[in-house]
Amino acid sequence: MKKFLAIVKHEYRKIVLKWTFLLGTLLFPILGLGFAIVPAIIFSMKGETTRLVVIDRSGKIAERLKDNLSAERIREKARQAAANVYGELNASQEEKIRSGTSQLASGFEFVDFDAAGKTLDQIRQELNIRAASDQIDAYLIIPQDINDPGARFEFRSRKAGDFVANDSIKDALNEAVRSQRLADANIDESKLAAINRSISFESKSISERGEEKDGDSLFIASLVIGMMIYISLTVYGQVIMGAVVEEKETRIAEILFSSARPFELMLGKLVGVGLAGLTQLGIWAGSLAGMGIFLSTQAEMAPFLESVPKITPLMLVYFLLYFLAGYFTYAAIFALIGSMVTTVQEGGQFAFPPIMIMLIGFYFGFAVVRDPNSELSFWVSMSPFFAPLTMPIRILAETPPICQIMLSLLINALAIAGLVWLTGRVYRVGMLMYGKRATIPEVLKWIKQA
Amino acid sequence: MSASSSSLRVDSVTKKFGDFTAVDDLSFEVRPGRVFGFLGPNGAGKTTTIRMIVGITLPDEGRIELWGRSVSGAVQERIGYLPEERGLYKKMKIADQLRYFAALKNVPSAVANKRIDQWLERLELTEWKNRKTTDLSKGMQQKVQFISTVLHDPDLLILDEPFSGLDPVNVEFMIEVLSEFRAKEKTIIFSTHLMETAERLCHDILLINRAQKVLSGSLRSIKEGYGKNLIALRAVGGEGILSDRSLVGRIVQNADEVVVELNKDADPQVLLKRLLDAGTVISKFEKIEPSLNDIFIDQVRGDAKARTEVEAE
């Protein structure tokens, strides 16, 4: 037992005391923060003013369009769009959106152009030249008869990629034309808007216990948890493989085997690396919880936090158990591969099958979150290899009866015992075989060897 | 010495890998306080035998006893094994690795720390204590590996080609350490291809070839029993006499002299007289003992020859 602890301690320190561990541990929260903040910063950067020429051959649209593209109108539209998403807005949020969108659509400058007496082709040619020489950014040609179904509204822009500005123009134009048509047909615009207002559709799912859950945020939470399990299993599986191959490659195995039993060495390695993984996961979970607590003090995040699925302490225990099940399943497979191959590179090629299985399990997670009680969800959350990736999601979406969880844990524990036994047999012989990669028949022979 | 005083007893041990027999019915004993030379060509079964002694693999048949007990965890803690293929963790500090190897032999950490400092100082590696393996030269790594073998003060030391890659100064130093171990009545098993070193260090010899014992006993008795009639000769002329098959078995031409192997009953004096009578100018004429190298080559070749003859029949 003392030797076993020495092995565990050695493997644990070997990983945790490396600066790459520190980097990896800090990188995840930083990346998460980055994904949340960076897009917001980028999109809030002020766009340049778009210089626009409007050729209104119908003579009815230009004024309405200019009006629609004014800063006040754009702000108003953004507020309405936001209101559709969030329901009701409080004062501070409204303020934010207002300042945000006023920056976004920071403007259109209407450039005058004398079209009198010129043909359409002449106009196009002249405007193209002006655009090419950077005098204007875009031009719009409104056809003579806006009610003709074949009429084309020609919009040409130097900045085809500026989708924010282009969309604003398209929306404003659409609206201007519609308003004109309504006016032509003598229909009151505000009345029509009231009739057309869409209903407020609130979608929540009901669990078997009759509790309401938010479907969208459940999906996102499942994705995050599935991703976290998948990534840590892949990373720590490869760490195990690297450690095994190193001892084989440097021939340290020979010395180790003369001091401790191979099985003890292998298990010590699995446990030591596993503890390092738990340390990292603990830090991540801690920082997530810290972020949650911080966010909950921000009043404006209240509606968002309300929609986050409730995670109970019991769920955390389940998650931990399934993380361990997944870890030991895949770590044993990676250790087995490590003791078969001769170099880390060679091991990398053979890492493909277990990673593929993990990825399939990860995708099964989507099926589970859509219908946690389907037959498929039941079977994948029972089976070895897949349960560690799917059962936590099923528990989050809708906790199955405890007997199912226990059965799934039992099945996985048995599978792990079998895998560890198998890996132990291969490890014992494979670690002392230098020079060439083992073939499958050879490995089968090692397993049978007493 | 009686059999009970031997620290290692290998009794009719056989090990097979599939159809291949690596070790075939091998028996020998090793006594404490003596250096035991375990010799044999590549692929003879040396490493397999050693692995069975240190408990890495188990024999298919036969028994191995260390201090009267079969190999177990407690017995393993008294063995120091330096394999031929050996290594260190690349990215780990020297002191940390040594501590780990000591912990695997159940050495309390305070004791281990003290011994690590002592050994590093003795081998002039103190300043490398907190450096990584990749910073060390090959020779320094060898020395660190040696320290890891002796940190737990083992009673049985098994060294497989311990001197390969070491400079002469360090070889001498290691030989000094070995004699200290021997003085403390510890058992040393020493495996090598270098017959000169074996001849210098070993008291007892076991030569194996093709999984089987070829020769064993004390170096002295082996040499005496291998009573070959060898003459080292440096002379000008006399070629005709040396090709006389009734007198000379064969000759080996060395750089500046000829080693003449006389027939078993031939008298060296007769050869000398005939050479002088023929007017040969002799600058060296010396009766020599067979070297361990000669015995080794002779036995291994003879073995191979006998085998081809058997196969030809």
CSV table of N, CA, C and O in Angstrom, one decimal, chain A residues 339-341 350 426 433 436-447:
chain,number,residue,atom,x,y,z
A,339,SER,N,0.9,0.7,-23.9
A,339,SER,CA,1.9,-0.4,-23.7
A,339,SER,C,2.1,-1.2,-24.9
A,339,SER,O,2.9,-2.1,-24.9
A,340,MET,N,1.3,-1.0,-25.9
A,340,MET,CA,1.4,-1.7,-27.2
A,340,MET,C,2.4,-1.0,-28.1
A,340,MET,O,3.1,-1.7,-28.9
A,341,VAL,N,2.5,0.3,-28.1
A,341,VAL,CA,3.2,1.0,-29.1
A,341,VAL,C,4.6,1.3,-28.6
A,341,VAL,O,4.9,1.1,-27.4
A,350,PHE,N,-3.0,5.5,-32.9
A,350,PHE,CA,-3.9,4.5,-32.3
A,350,PHE,C,-5.0,5.1,-31.4
A,350,PHE,O,-5.9,4.4,-30.9
A,426,VAL,N,-1.9,-6.8,-20.6
A,426,VAL,CA,-1.2,-6.3,-21.7
A,426,VAL,C,0.0,-5.5,-21.2
A,426,VAL,O,1.2,-5.7,-21.7
A,433,MET,N,8.6,-5.2,-23.9
A,433,MET,CA,8.8,-5.5,-25.3
A,433,MET,C,9.3,-4.3,-26.1
A,433,MET,O,8.5,-3.4,-26.3
A,436,LYS,N,9.6,-3.0,-31.4
A,436,LYS,CA,8.5,-2.9,-32.5
A,436,LYS,C,7.1,-2.9,-31.8
A,436,LYS,O,6.9,-3.4,-30.7
A,437,ARG,N,6.2,-2.4,-32.6
A,437,ARG,CA,4.8,-2.3,-32.1
A,437,ARG,C,4.2,-3.7,-32.1
A,437,ARG,O,4.5,-4.5,-33.0
A,438,ALA,N,3.4,-3.9,-31.1
A,438,ALA,CA,2.8,-5.2,-31.0
A,438,ALA,C,1.6,-5.4,-32.0
A,438,ALA,O,0.9,-4.4,-32.2
A,439,THR,N,1.5,-6.6,-32.5
A,439,THR,CA,0.3,-6.8,-33.4
A,439,THR,C,-0.9,-7.3,-32.5
A,439,THR,O,-0.7,-7.7,-31.4
A,440,ILE,N,-2.1,-7.3,-33.1
A,440,ILE,CA,-3.2,-7.7,-32.3
A,440,ILE,C,-3.1,-9.2,-31.9
A,440,ILE,O,-3.4,-9.5,-30.7
A,441,PRO,N,-2.7,-10.1,-32.8
A,441,PRO,CA,-2.5,-11.5,-32.3
A,441,PRO,C,-1.6,-11.6,-31.1
A,441,PRO,O,-1.8,-12.4,-30.2
A,442,GLU,N,-0.5,-10.8,-31.2
A,442,GLU,CA,0.5,-10.9,-30.1
A,442,GLU,C,-0.1,-10.4,-28.8
A,442,GLU,O,0.0,-11.0,-27.7
A,443,VAL,N,-0.9,-9.3,-28.9
A,443,VAL,CA,-1.6,-8.8,-27.7
A,443,VAL,C,-2.5,-9.9,-27.1
A,443,VAL,O,-2.6,-10.1,-25.9
A,444,LEU,N,-3.2,-10.5,-28.0
A,444,LEU,CA,-4.2,-11.6,-27.5
A,444,LEU,C,-3.4,-12.7,-26.8
A,444,LEU,O,-3.9,-13.2,-25.8
A,445,LYS,N,-2.2,-13.0,-27.3
A,445,LYS,CA,-1.4,-14.0,-26.7
A,445,LYS,C,-0.9,-13.5,-25.3
A,445,LYS,O,-1.0,-14.3,-24.3
A,446,TRP,N,-0.6,-12.3,-25.2
A,446,TRP,CA,-0.1,-11.7,-23.9
A,446,TRP,C,-1.3,-11.9,-22.9
A,446,TRP,O,-1.0,-12.1,-21.7
A,447,ILE,N,-2.5,-11.6,-23.3
A,447,ILE,CA,-3.6,-11.6,-22.4
A,447,ILE,C,-3.8,-13.0,-21.9
A,447,ILE,O,-4.1,-13.2,-20.7
